């Protein structure tokens, strides 16, 4: 009996050593200590042992079991610890890895410049309105005192949908649409896309943006026009900016002018940026022509007003010192990122 126990004990030790997983270890336990286990069988056979030998044999059996159980527990402890370590190292999180960044976009330079213009004019009490990009010839030309045979029409050589409908060549038709509504006084700006059949180059594009402006009220004079636009220029390009009005011709204003601002790079001394001029042309403007007022149902004897048209790209190019308009439309993130 003693030898048998000794054999069970030795083989148990070996099997436990060899069990490399918790499952295997459990199989070993069952094979020895389970209902049909080797040691259990020995216990069951105790009844065949003579009475006097029983205490001694019993003690031996117990010792063997305790010894095996202790060894099993120790082996399980070690296997569990190893399993935990394996899991920890396979699921490891490297907290020093750079985080995935959310690539936040930002506004296009055109939009930044437009919002700046809008901010300044709404601050002066102007409303921002919009008109259609596909426009009637009537609004784009006729109602602005540009009749069918007018040379200005040629200048703005146009994309026609049919005889009556064009892709608007300017935002000025929005003036007419607002005047027609009959609500006076008017103080509005109208930004938007315009179209001309221009060849693409550094300063031209068949599609670009303008910001129209118009004020109609009683006793509006050229002094109001000058004051308003020079205040806007100071806000837009810096406190020291001066403005200059040069006589010009637009069919829908009389008198008409083009406005220049002192170069904000050299302050007016002349530099590469302003091509040595000291001045940069920025917009067209004038007092709304009485004929234009009348065509839209406003009495020029009672009301007067001024209007202006700003080229948005021109402003954006100047403000951000970009020397080629095409860059604004190429959607190259490396370029756009800079603003
Ligand atoms: N519409 C003109 C253009 O596209 C710009 C312009 C000039 C608008 C004078 C005006 C204005 O409102 O008064 O060239």
Short mmCIF file of C-alpha atoms and ligand atoms in Angstrom, two decimals:
data_model
loop_
_atom_site.label_atom_id
_atom_site.label_comp_id
_atom_site.label_asym_id
_atom_site.label_seq_id
_atom_site.Cartn_x
_atom_site.Cartn_y
_atom_site.Cartn_z
CA UNK A 1 0.00 0.00 0.00
CA UNK A 2 2.76 2.28 0.98
CA UNK A 3 4.55 1.67 -2.28
CA UNK A 4 1.40 2.24 -4.24
CA UNK A 5 0.89 5.57 -2.55
CA UNK A 6 4.49 6.44 -3.20
CA UNK A 7 4.03 5.64 -6.90
CA UNK A 8 0.84 7.72 -7.12
CA UNK A 9 2.64 10.56 -5.47
CA UNK A 10 5.62 10.44 -7.80
CA UNK A 11 3.61 10.18 -10.97
CA UNK A 12 1.33 12.99 -9.73
CA UNK A 13 4.33 15.22 -9.20
CA UNK A 14 5.58 14.50 -12.69
CA UNK A 15 2.22 14.99 -14.34
CA UNK A 16 1.68 18.25 -12.53
CA UNK A 17 5.06 19.50 -13.66
CA UNK A 18 4.23 18.56 -17.21
CA UNK A 19 0.81 20.22 -17.26
CA UNK A 20 1.42 23.47 -19.12
CA UNK A 21 -2.13 24.77 -19.15
CA UNK A 22 -4.89 25.14 -16.60
CA UNK A 23 -7.03 22.66 -18.55
CA UNK A 24 -4.32 20.04 -18.52
CA UNK A 25 -3.76 20.64 -14.83
CA UNK A 26 -7.43 20.10 -14.16
CA UNK A 27 -7.31 16.82 -16.09
CA UNK A 28 -4.47 15.71 -13.80
CA UNK A 29 -6.50 16.66 -10.73
CA UNK A 30 -9.50 14.66 -11.90
CA UNK A 31 -7.35 11.67 -12.80
CA UNK A 32 -5.97 11.53 -9.26
CA UNK A 33 -8.49 13.10 -6.91
CA UNK A 34 -11.72 12.86 -8.92
CA UNK A 35 -14.50 10.35 -8.26
CA UNK A 36 -12.75 7.74 -10.32
CA UNK A 37 -9.30 9.03 -9.50
CA UNK A 38 -6.34 6.91 -8.54
CA UNK A 39 -6.11 8.20 -4.98
CA UNK A 40 -9.84 8.06 -4.51
CA UNK A 41 -9.68 4.40 -5.46
CA UNK A 42 -7.10 3.86 -2.75
CA UNK A 43 -9.36 5.56 -0.22
CA UNK A 44 -12.21 3.36 -1.29
CA UNK A 45 -10.09 0.26 -0.74
CA UNK A 46 -9.43 1.29 2.89
CA UNK A 47 -12.19 -1.01 3.96
CA UNK A 48 -9.99 -3.94 2.96
CA UNK A 49 -7.20 -2.80 5.22
CA UNK A 50 -6.96 -4.52 8.57
CA UNK A 51 -8.24 -2.56 11.52
CA UNK A 52 -4.89 -2.16 13.19
CA UNK A 53 -3.19 -0.90 10.00
CA UNK A 54 -5.99 1.49 9.14
CA UNK A 55 -4.86 4.57 11.14
CA UNK A 56 -1.40 4.42 9.71
CA UNK A 57 -2.56 3.81 6.16
CA UNK A 58 -5.20 6.52 6.57
CA UNK A 59 -2.58 8.96 7.68
CA UNK A 60 -0.40 8.03 4.71
CA UNK A 61 -3.28 8.51 2.28
CA UNK A 62 -4.09 11.90 3.79
CA UNK A 63 -0.51 13.02 3.65
CA UNK A 64 -0.29 11.99 0.03
CA UNK A 65 -3.48 13.84 -0.82
CA UNK A 66 -2.39 16.98 0.99
CA UNK A 67 0.94 16.85 -0.72
CA UNK A 68 -0.65 16.48 -4.14
CA UNK A 69 -3.23 19.17 -3.46
CA UNK A 70 -0.58 21.60 -2.35
CA UNK A 71 1.40 20.90 -5.49
CA UNK A 72 -1.73 21.31 -7.64
CA UNK A 73 -2.56 24.64 -5.97
CA UNK A 74 0.94 25.93 -6.46
CA UNK A 75 0.97 24.88 -10.12
CA UNK A 76 -2.44 26.49 -10.71
CA UNK A 77 -1.25 29.70 -9.08
CA UNK A 78 1.74 29.81 -11.37
CA UNK A 79 -0.23 29.03 -14.52
CA UNK A 80 -2.82 31.70 -13.67
CA UNK A 81 -0.13 34.26 -13.10
CA UNK A 82 1.55 33.38 -16.41
CA UNK A 83 -1.79 33.59 -18.24
CA UNK A 84 -2.46 37.01 -16.75
CA UNK A 85 0.95 38.26 -17.73
CA UNK A 86 0.54 36.98 -21.26
CA UNK A 87 -2.79 38.77 -21.55
CA UNK A 88 -1.43 42.00 -20.12
CA UNK A 89 1.48 42.04 -22.50
CA UNK A 90 -0.64 41.18 -25.55
CA UNK A 91 -3.24 43.84 -24.72
CA UNK A 92 -0.70 46.47 -23.86
CA UNK A 93 -1.61 50.11 -24.61
CA UNK A 94 1.25 52.41 -25.47
CA UNK A 95 0.19 55.63 -23.80
CA UNK A 96 3.17 57.42 -25.32
CA UNK A 97 1.91 56.92 -28.92
CA UNK A 98 0.84 60.24 -30.47
CA UNK A 99 -2.95 60.54 -30.43
CA UNK A 100 -4.95 60.47 -33.67
CA UNK A 101 -5.69 64.11 -34.38
CA UNK A 102 -9.05 65.33 -35.55
CA UNK A 103 -8.16 67.20 -38.72
CA UNK A 104 -10.20 70.36 -38.27
CA UNK A 105 -10.62 72.32 -41.48
CA UNK A 106 -11.01 76.05 -41.65
CA UNK A 107 -12.57 78.70 -43.81
CA UNK A 108 -11.33 79.45 -47.32
CA UNK A 109 -9.43 82.76 -47.70
CA UNK A 110 -12.33 84.05 -49.84
CA UNK A 111 -14.74 83.28 -47.03
CA UNK A 112 -12.52 84.85 -44.40
CA UNK A 113 -12.29 88.05 -46.46
CA UNK A 114 -16.04 88.03 -47.16
CA UNK A 115 -16.93 87.59 -43.51
CA UNK A 116 -14.65 90.49 -42.66
CA UNK A 117 -16.43 92.71 -45.21
CA UNK A 118 -19.82 91.56 -43.91
CA UNK A 119 -18.80 92.22 -40.33
CA UNK A 120 -17.82 95.80 -41.12
CA UNK A 121 -20.95 96.65 -43.11
CA UNK A 122 -23.43 94.95 -40.78
CA UNK A 123 -21.73 96.98 -38.05
CA UNK A 124 -22.77 100.08 -40.00
CA UNK A 125 -26.38 98.88 -40.16
CA UNK A 126 -26.33 97.14 -43.55
CA UNK A 127 -28.37 94.05 -44.32
CA UNK A 128 -26.79 91.11 -46.18
CA UNK A 129 -28.99 89.92 -49.06
CA UNK A 130 -28.60 87.45 -51.92
CA UNK A 131 -29.77 87.26 -55.50
CA UNK A 132 -29.88 84.47 -58.09
CA UNK A 133 -26.74 83.42 -60.00
CA UNK A 134 -28.87 82.62 -63.04
CA UNK A 135 -30.44 85.97 -63.84
CA UNK A 136 -32.72 87.66 -66.33
CA UNK A 137 -30.98 89.80 -68.92
CA UNK A 138 -33.39 92.51 -67.75
CA UNK A 139 -31.94 92.65 -64.22
CA UNK A 140 -28.35 92.07 -65.25
CA UNK A 141 -28.37 94.73 -68.01
CA UNK A 142 -31.59 96.55 -68.99
CA UNK A 143 -32.68 97.73 -65.56
CA UNK A 144 -29.11 98.89 -64.89
CA UNK A 145 -29.23 101.22 -67.86
CA UNK A 146 -27.29 98.86 -70.12
CA UNK A 147 -29.52 98.51 -73.21
CA UNK A 148 -29.14 95.74 -75.77
CA UNK A 149 -26.69 97.63 -77.98
CA UNK A 150 -24.52 98.99 -75.14
CA UNK A 151 -20.77 98.37 -75.47
CA UNK A 152 -20.53 97.54 -71.73
CA UNK A 153 -22.42 94.38 -72.58
CA UNK A 154 -19.61 93.31 -74.85
CA UNK A 155 -17.09 94.01 -72.12
CA UNK A 156 -18.86 91.55 -69.86
CA UNK A 157 -19.19 88.92 -72.58
CA UNK A 158 -21.61 86.56 -71.06
CA UNK A 159 -22.79 82.98 -70.67
CA UNK A 160 -26.33 83.03 -72.05
CA UNK A 161 -28.88 80.35 -71.23
CA UNK A 162 -31.21 81.83 -73.85
CA UNK A 163 -32.02 85.33 -75.11
CA UNK A 164 -33.51 86.36 -71.79
CA UNK A 165 -31.50 84.45 -69.21
CA UNK A 166 -27.80 84.79 -68.39
CA UNK A 167 -25.34 83.70 -65.74
CA UNK A 168 -25.08 87.05 -64.00
CA UNK A 169 -21.97 89.02 -64.93
CA UNK A 170 -22.12 91.20 -61.82
CA UNK A 171 -23.93 91.38 -58.49
CA UNK A 172 -25.48 94.73 -59.49
CA UNK A 173 -28.80 93.12 -60.54
CA UNK A 174 -29.43 92.51 -56.82
CA UNK A 175 -29.71 96.32 -56.51
CA UNK A 176 -32.70 96.23 -58.84
CA UNK A 177 -34.32 93.27 -57.09
CA UNK A 178 -34.07 95.03 -53.72
CA UNK A 179 -35.32 98.38 -55.06
CA UNK A 180 -38.30 96.69 -56.75
CA UNK A 181 -39.50 95.41 -53.40
CA UNK A 182 -40.32 99.06 -52.62
CA UNK A 183 -39.09 99.09 -49.03
CA UNK A 184 -37.15 102.27 -48.30
CA UNK A 185 -34.67 103.27 -47.08
CA UNK A 186 -32.21 100.63 -48.34
CA UNK A 187 -28.89 99.79 -46.80
CA UNK A 188 -27.63 96.46 -48.10
CA UNK A 189 -24.69 94.43 -49.30
CA UNK A 190 -25.12 91.48 -51.67
CA UNK A 191 -22.20 89.07 -51.98
CA UNK A 192 -22.14 86.31 -54.56
CA UNK A 193 -20.71 84.47 -57.52
CA UNK A 194 -20.58 86.07 -60.97
CA UNK A 195 -19.60 84.73 -64.41
CA UNK A 196 -17.78 86.11 -67.43
CA UNK A 197 -16.23 84.32 -70.36
CA UNK A 198 -12.72 85.31 -69.31
CA UNK A 199 -9.64 83.22 -69.99
CA UNK A 200 -8.06 81.88 -66.81
CA UNK A 201 -4.89 83.69 -65.76
CA UNK A 202 -3.32 85.08 -62.58
CA UNK A 203 -5.99 87.79 -62.24
CA UNK A 204 -8.94 86.40 -64.21
CA UNK A 205 -11.37 83.55 -63.85
CA UNK A 206 -14.66 82.80 -65.64
CA UNK A 207 -16.25 82.57 -62.21
CA UNK A 208 -15.44 84.90 -59.34
CA UNK A 209 -17.17 86.81 -56.56
CA UNK A 210 -18.35 90.33 -55.99
CA UNK A 211 -19.86 92.18 -53.08
CA UNK A 212 -22.46 94.69 -54.15
CA UNK A 213 -23.44 97.53 -51.86
CA UNK A 214 -26.26 100.02 -52.02
CA UNK A 215 -27.75 102.79 -49.90
CA UNK A 216 -30.95 104.61 -50.91
CA UNK A 217 -32.46 107.27 -48.67
CA UNK A 218 -33.39 110.93 -48.67
CA UNK A 219 -30.46 113.36 -49.04
CA UNK A 220 -27.76 110.75 -49.66
CA UNK A 221 -24.75 112.46 -51.26
CA UNK A 222 -21.35 111.60 -52.66
CA UNK A 223 -19.95 112.68 -49.26
CA UNK A 224 -21.82 109.76 -47.68
CA UNK A 225 -20.33 107.42 -50.28
CA UNK A 226 -16.82 108.68 -49.60
CA UNK A 227 -17.20 108.59 -45.83
CA UNK A 228 -18.66 105.09 -45.81
CA UNK A 229 -16.09 103.55 -48.12
CA UNK A 230 -13.12 105.23 -46.48
CA UNK A 231 -14.28 103.97 -43.06
CA UNK A 232 -14.67 100.49 -44.52
CA UNK A 233 -11.16 100.65 -46.07
CA UNK A 234 -9.63 101.65 -42.72
CA UNK A 235 -11.32 98.76 -40.93
CA UNK A 236 -10.38 96.34 -43.69
CA UNK A 237 -6.79 97.32 -44.45
CA UNK A 238 -5.63 99.26 -41.40
CA UNK A 239 -6.22 102.58 -39.64
CA UNK A 240 -3.71 104.49 -41.80
CA UNK A 241 -5.34 103.54 -45.10
CA UNK A 242 -6.23 106.49 -47.32
CA UNK A 243 -8.65 106.36 -50.22
CA UNK A 244 -8.68 108.09 -53.59
CA UNK A 245 -11.58 108.40 -56.03
CA UNK A 246 -10.87 108.50 -59.76
CA UNK A 247 -13.62 109.46 -62.20
CA UNK A 248 -14.87 106.50 -64.18
CA UNK A 249 -17.92 105.38 -66.10
CA UNK A 250 -20.58 102.87 -65.17
CA UNK A 251 -23.93 102.99 -66.96
CA UNK A 252 -25.91 102.66 -63.70
CA UNK A 253 -24.19 105.40 -61.68
CA UNK A 254 -23.68 109.10 -62.28
CA UNK A 255 -21.18 110.33 -61.32
CA UNK A 256 -19.12 107.13 -61.22
CA UNK A 257 -15.70 106.48 -59.74
CA UNK A 258 -13.13 103.86 -59.04
CA UNK A 259 -11.68 103.84 -55.57
CA UNK A 260 -8.04 103.16 -54.77
CA UNK A 261 -6.55 102.52 -51.34
CA UNK A 262 -3.02 103.32 -50.25
CA UNK A 263 -0.88 100.23 -50.52
CA UNK A 264 -0.93 98.62 -47.09
CA UNK A 265 2.50 97.14 -47.70
CA UNK A 266 4.42 100.36 -48.33
CA UNK A 267 1.86 102.86 -47.02
CA UNK A 268 1.80 104.66 -50.36
CA UNK A 269 5.49 105.07 -51.14
CA UNK A 270 5.47 102.54 -53.94
CA UNK A 271 6.70 98.97 -53.79
CA UNK A 272 6.72 95.71 -55.71
CA UNK A 273 3.30 94.93 -54.29
CA UNK A 274 1.55 98.01 -55.73
CA UNK A 275 3.82 97.99 -58.79
CA UNK A 276 5.39 101.23 -57.64
CA UNK A 277 2.06 103.09 -57.67
CA UNK A 278 1.50 103.47 -53.93
CA UNK A 279 -2.18 102.90 -54.66
CA UNK A 280 -4.26 99.79 -55.28
CA UNK A 281 -7.57 99.81 -57.16
CA UNK A 282 -10.22 98.19 -55.05
CA UNK A 283 -13.78 98.88 -56.25
CA UNK A 284 -16.21 100.67 -58.56
CA UNK A 285 -18.83 103.01 -57.18
CA UNK A 286 -21.05 105.99 -57.84
CA UNK A 287 -24.35 107.74 -57.21
CA UNK A 288 -27.23 105.59 -58.43
CA UNK A 289 -28.37 106.90 -61.84
CA UNK A 290 -31.80 108.62 -61.72
CA UNK A 291 -32.92 106.46 -64.64
CA UNK A 292 -32.07 103.32 -62.67
CA UNK A 293 -34.05 104.58 -59.67
CA UNK A 294 -37.03 105.44 -61.86
CA UNK A 295 -37.02 102.07 -63.66
CA UNK A 296 -37.30 100.38 -60.26
CA UNK A 297 -40.12 102.61 -59.12
CA UNK A 298 -38.20 105.06 -56.94
CA UNK A 299 -38.66 108.81 -57.41
CA UNK A 300 -35.21 110.37 -57.99
CA UNK A 301 -36.59 113.75 -56.93
CA UNK A 302 -37.24 112.40 -53.47
CA UNK A 303 -34.59 109.73 -53.04
CA UNK A 304 -30.95 109.41 -53.91
CA UNK A 305 -28.35 106.80 -53.21
CA UNK A 306 -24.95 105.35 -53.83
CA UNK A 307 -23.74 101.92 -54.88
CA UNK A 308 -20.46 100.09 -55.04
CA UNK A 309 -19.08 96.78 -56.26
CA UNK A 310 -16.09 95.09 -54.66
CA UNK A 311 -14.19 92.18 -56.21
CA UNK A 312 -13.89 89.65 -53.42
CA UNK A 313 -10.93 87.73 -54.83
CA UNK A 314 -9.04 90.97 -55.28
CA UNK A 315 -9.52 91.74 -51.59
CA UNK A 316 -8.50 88.22 -50.53
CA UNK A 317 -5.41 88.28 -52.77
CA UNK A 318 -4.37 91.65 -51.38
CA UNK A 319 -5.10 90.86 -47.78
CA UNK A 320 -3.17 87.59 -47.82
CA UNK A 321 -0.51 88.66 -50.34
CA UNK A 322 -1.36 85.92 -52.82
CA UNK A 323 -0.04 86.66 -56.29
CA UNK A 324 -2.12 84.25 -58.36
CA UNK A 325 -5.90 83.97 -58.27
CA UNK A 326 -5.81 80.39 -59.53
CA UNK A 327 -4.40 79.28 -56.18
CA UNK A 328 -7.74 80.17 -54.59
CA UNK A 329 -9.53 77.57 -56.69
CA UNK A 330 -7.09 74.67 -56.81
CA UNK A 331 -8.15 73.27 -53.43
CA UNK A 332 -4.58 72.42 -52.54
CA UNK A 333 -4.61 71.92 -48.79
CA UNK A 334 -0.91 72.80 -48.49
CA UNK A 335 -1.80 76.24 -49.84
CA UNK A 336 -5.11 76.76 -48.05
CA UNK A 337 -3.67 75.68 -44.69
CA UNK A 338 -1.68 78.89 -44.47
CA UNK A 339 -4.55 81.27 -43.83
N1 LIG B 1 -20.85 95.96 -61.43
C1 LIG B 1 -19.60 96.61 -61.68
C2 LIG B 1 -18.64 95.63 -62.33
O1 LIG B 1 -18.88 94.46 -62.28
C3 LIG B 1 -18.99 97.11 -60.39
C4 LIG B 1 -19.74 98.28 -59.86
C5 LIG B 1 -19.40 99.55 -60.23
C6 LIG B 1 -20.82 98.08 -59.02
C7 LIG B 1 -20.09 100.64 -59.74
C8 LIG B 1 -21.52 99.18 -58.53
C9 LIG B 1 -21.14 100.45 -58.90
O2 LIG B 1 -22.56 99.05 -57.70
O3 LIG B 1 -21.81 101.51 -58.41
O4 LIG B 1 -17.67 96.03 -62.91
#
